[in-house]
PDB file of C-alpha atoms in Angstrom:
ATOM      1  CA  MET A 917      66.406 139.999  24.333  1.00  0.00           C
ATOM      2  CA  SER A 918      66.310 136.228  23.910  1.00  0.00           C
ATOM      3  CA  LYS A 919      68.185 134.421  21.156  1.00  0.00           C
ATOM      4  CA  MET A 920      65.137 133.027  19.353  1.00  0.00           C
ATOM      5  CA  PRO A 921      63.604 136.381  18.292  1.00  0.00           C
ATOM      6  CA  LEU A 922      67.053 137.670  17.306  1.00  0.00           C
ATOM      7  CA  PHE A 923      67.628 134.563  15.173  1.00  0.00           C
ATOM      8  CA  PHE A 924      64.195 135.014  13.570  1.00  0.00           C
ATOM      9  CA  ILE A 925      64.943 138.672  12.753  1.00  0.00           C
ATOM     10  CA  VAL A 926      68.300 137.737  11.191  1.00  0.00           C
ATOM     11  CA  VAL A 927      66.699 135.019   9.029  1.00  0.00           C
ATOM     12  CA  VAL A 928      63.935 137.373   7.857  1.00  0.00           C
ATOM     13  CA  ALA A 929      66.523 140.071   7.086  1.00  0.00           C
ATOM     14  CA  ILE A 930      68.584 137.612   5.000  1.00  0.00           C
ATOM     15  CA  ILE A 931      65.473 136.571   3.059  1.00  0.00           C
ATOM     16  CA  VAL A 932      64.508 140.209   2.401  1.00  0.00           C
ATOM     17  CA  VAL A 933      68.034 141.093   1.232  1.00  0.00           C
ATOM     18  CA  ALA A 934      68.190 138.035  -1.069  1.00  0.00           C
ATOM     19  CA  ALA A 935      64.750 138.774  -2.557  1.00  0.00           C
ATOM     20  CA  SER A 936      65.656 142.434  -3.091  1.00  0.00           C
ATOM     21  CA  PHE A 937      68.920 141.479  -4.792  1.00  0.00           C
ATOM     22  CA  ARG A 938      67.093 139.107  -7.167  1.00  0.00           C
ATOM     23  CA  PHE A 939      64.436 141.737  -7.953  1.00  0.00           C
ATOM     24  CA  VAL A 940      67.076 144.367  -8.783  1.00  0.00           C
ATOM     25  CA  GLN A 941      68.983 141.837 -10.899  1.00  0.00           C
ATOM     26  CA  GLN A 942      65.843 140.992 -12.928  1.00  0.00           C
ATOM     27  CA  ARG A 943      64.975 144.677 -13.433  1.00  0.00           C
ATOM     28  CA  ARG A 944      68.523 145.417 -14.605  1.00  0.00           C
ATOM     29  CA  GLU A 945      68.410 142.509 -17.098  1.00  0.00           C
ATOM     30  CA  LYS A 946      65.049 143.729 -18.442  1.00  0.00           C
ATOM     31  CA  MET A 947      66.402 147.274 -18.871  1.00  0.00           C
ATOM     32  CA  ASP A 948      69.540 145.947 -20.606  1.00  0.00           C
ATOM     33  CA  ASN A 949      67.398 143.874 -22.996  1.00  0.00           C
ATOM     34  CA  ASP A 950      65.135 146.849 -23.748  1.00  0.00           C
ATOM     35  CA  ALA A 951      68.164 149.059 -24.493  1.00  0.00           C
ATOM     36  CA  ALA A 952      69.991 146.444 -26.599  1.00  0.00           C
ATOM     37  CA  PRO A 953      69.929 146.766 -30.395  1.00  0.00           C
ATOM     38  CA  LEU A 954      67.956 144.249 -32.440  1.00  0.00           C
ATOM     39  CA  MET A 955      70.489 141.675 -33.669  1.00  0.00           C
ATOM     40  CA  GLN A 956      69.975 139.307 -36.597  1.00  0.00           C
ATOM     41  CA  LYS A 957      72.077 136.259 -37.439  1.00  0.00           C
ATOM     42  CA  ARG A 958      71.902 133.418 -39.924  1.00  0.00           C
ATOM     43  CA  VAL A 959      71.634 130.296 -37.771  1.00  0.00           C
ATOM     44  CA  VAL A 960      70.735 126.621 -37.630  1.00  0.00           C
ATOM     45  CA  VAL A 961      68.412 125.250 -34.920  1.00  0.00           C
ATOM     46  CA  SER A 962      70.774 122.920 -33.063  1.00  0.00           C
ATOM     47  CA  ASN A 963      68.739 121.717 -30.080  1.00  0.00           C
ATOM     48  CA  LYS A 964      65.280 121.878 -28.504  1.00  0.00           C
ATOM     49  CA  ARG A 965      64.450 121.160 -24.861  1.00  0.00           C
ATOM     50  CA  GLU A 966      61.173 121.116 -22.982  1.00  0.00           C
ATOM     51  CA  LYS A 967      60.911 120.763 -19.232  1.00  0.00           C
ATOM     52  CA  VAL A 968      57.886 120.262 -16.996  1.00  0.00           C
ATOM     53  CA  LEU A 969      57.735 122.983 -14.367  1.00  0.00           C
ATOM     54  CA  ASN A 970      57.040 121.343 -11.047  1.00  0.00           C
ATOM     55  CA  ASP A 971      55.661 123.818  -8.532  1.00  0.00           C
ATOM     56  CA  ARG A 972      54.261 121.335  -6.034  1.00  0.00           C
ATOM     57  CA  ARG A 973      55.787 119.272  -3.284  1.00  0.00           C
ATOM     58  CA  SER A 974      55.731 115.480  -3.451  1.00  0.00           C
ATOM     59  CA  ARG A 975      52.801 115.158  -1.011  1.00  0.00           C
ATOM     60  CA  GLN A 976      50.739 117.615  -3.039  1.00  0.00           C
ATOM     61  CA  GLN A 977      51.459 115.657  -6.224  1.00  0.00           C
ATOM     62  CA  ALA A 978      50.163 112.462  -4.609  1.00  0.00           C
ATOM     63  CA  VAL A 979      46.807 114.160  -4.020  1.00  0.00           C
ATOM     64  CA  THR A 980      46.703 116.282  -7.175  1.00  0.00           C
ATOM     65  CA  PRO A 981      49.095 115.548 -10.059  1.00  0.00           C
ATOM     66  CA  ALA A 982      51.337 118.355 -11.226  1.00  0.00           C
ATOM     67  CA  GLY A 983      49.989 120.648 -13.898  1.00  0.00           C
ATOM     68  CA  SER A 984      51.188 120.580 -17.464  1.00  0.00           C
ATOM     69  CA  GLU A 985      53.038 123.888 -17.377  1.00  0.00           C
ATOM     70  CA  MET A 986      56.165 123.621 -19.513  1.00  0.00           C
ATOM     71  CA  ARG A 987      59.323 125.621 -20.170  1.00  0.00           C
ATOM     72  CA  TYR A 988      60.705 125.601 -23.717  1.00  0.00           C
ATOM     73  CA  ASP A 989      64.340 126.298 -24.637  1.00  0.00           C
ATOM     74  CA  VAL A 990      65.809 126.356 -28.145  1.00  0.00           C
ATOM     75  CA  SER A 991      69.511 126.517 -29.072  1.00  0.00           C
ATOM     76  CA  PHE A 992      70.818 128.101 -32.262  1.00  0.00           C
ATOM     77  CA  LYS A 993      74.263 127.711 -33.830  1.00  0.00           C
ATOM     78  CA  PRO A 994      75.555 130.417 -36.213  1.00  0.00           C
ATOM     79  CA  GLU A 995      76.106 129.204 -39.794  1.00  0.00           C
ATOM     80  CA  GLN A 996      79.449 131.039 -39.956  1.00  0.00           C
ATOM     81  CA  GLY A 997      80.676 129.318 -36.800  1.00  0.00           C
ATOM     82  CA  GLY A 998      80.728 130.721 -33.312  1.00  0.00           C
ATOM     83  CA  LEU A 999      79.122 130.082 -29.976  1.00  0.00           C
ATOM     84  CA  GLU A1000      75.746 128.411 -29.685  1.00  0.00           C
ATOM     85  CA  VAL A1001      73.070 130.628 -28.102  1.00  0.00           C
ATOM     86  CA  SER A1002      69.969 129.464 -26.223  1.00  0.00           C
ATOM     87  CA  PHE A1003      66.690 131.257 -25.657  1.00  0.00           C
ATOM     88  CA  ARG A1004      63.511 130.523 -23.737  1.00  0.00           C
ATOM     89  CA  VAL A1005      60.554 130.624 -26.140  1.00  0.00           C
ATOM     90  CA  GLU A1006      56.778 130.294 -26.019  1.00  0.00           C
ATOM     91  CA  ALA A1007      55.088 126.951 -26.792  1.00  0.00           C
ATOM     92  CA  GLU A1008      53.793 128.125 -30.194  1.00  0.00           C
ATOM     93  CA  GLN A1009      57.274 129.214 -31.313  1.00  0.00           C
ATOM     94  CA  TYR A1010      58.844 126.030 -29.934  1.00  0.00           C
ATOM     95  CA  HIS A1011      56.532 123.724 -31.887  1.00  0.00           C
ATOM     96  CA  GLN A1012      57.124 125.614 -35.156  1.00  0.00           C
ATOM     97  CA  LEU A1013      60.877 124.899 -34.998  1.00  0.00           C
ATOM     98  CA  THR A1014      62.635 121.687 -36.001  1.00  0.00           C
ATOM     99  CA  VAL A1015      66.236 120.764 -35.258  1.00  0.00           C
ATOM    100  CA  GLY A1016      68.208 121.454 -38.436  1.00  0.00           C
ATOM    101  CA  ASP A1017      66.027 124.374 -39.603  1.00  0.00           C
ATOM    102  CA  ARG A1018      68.056 127.204 -41.157  1.00  0.00           C
ATOM    103  CA  GLY A1019      67.022 130.814 -41.077  1.00  0.00           C
ATOM    104  CA  THR A1020      67.421 134.245 -39.533  1.00  0.00           C
ATOM    105  CA  LEU A1021      67.344 134.652 -35.758  1.00  0.00           C
ATOM    106  CA  SER A1022      66.326 138.028 -34.320  1.00  0.00           C
ATOM    107  CA  TYR A1023      67.080 138.812 -30.678  1.00  0.00           C
ATOM    108  CA  LYS A1024      67.541 141.739 -28.288  1.00  0.00           C
ATOM    109  CA  GLY A1025      70.142 141.156 -25.596  1.00  0.00           C
ATOM    110  CA  SER A1026      69.171 137.824 -24.053  1.00  0.00           C
ATOM    111  CA  ARG A1027      65.544 138.008 -25.275  1.00  0.00           C
ATOM    112  CA  PHE A1028      64.329 135.933 -28.242  1.00  0.00           C
ATOM    113  CA  VAL A1029      62.363 138.046 -30.739  1.00  0.00           C
ATOM    114  CA  ASP A1030      61.776 135.926 -33.866  1.00  0.00           C
ATOM    115  CA  PHE A1031      63.063 133.156 -36.115  1.00  0.00           C
ATOM    116  CA  LYS A1032      62.293 133.217 -39.832  1.00  0.00           C
ATOM    117  CA  ALA A1033      63.011 129.852 -41.428  1.00  0.00           C
ATOM    118  CA  GLU A1034      64.259 129.563 -44.989  1.00  0.00           C
ATOM    119  CA  PRO A1035      61.820 127.799 -47.318  1.00  0.00           C
TER     120      PRO A1035
END
């Protein structure tokens, strides 16, 4: 057997193992989030970040500009002190929040559920 096909088989095997590991990791996180209790905390919105998701290579962008798909992250700091927590949220939720808003954060594991601002 020549070295080139053996090398190709090893590379494909590494890719399959890495993809399988990532898939199992994501499934485990989803199951942990589903099993986690609904937590609620009084928090302050401490930071908001939006990032353009770039799924094209530079040559493709020269021909067709990147789409406007965005990722939205919001950080919350507990009013009573403690560690800041960050969650990925949908665009509608992101635009309803303002840094400095106070309210009740609801979450399950590492999944954002809701934020109810105080009037």
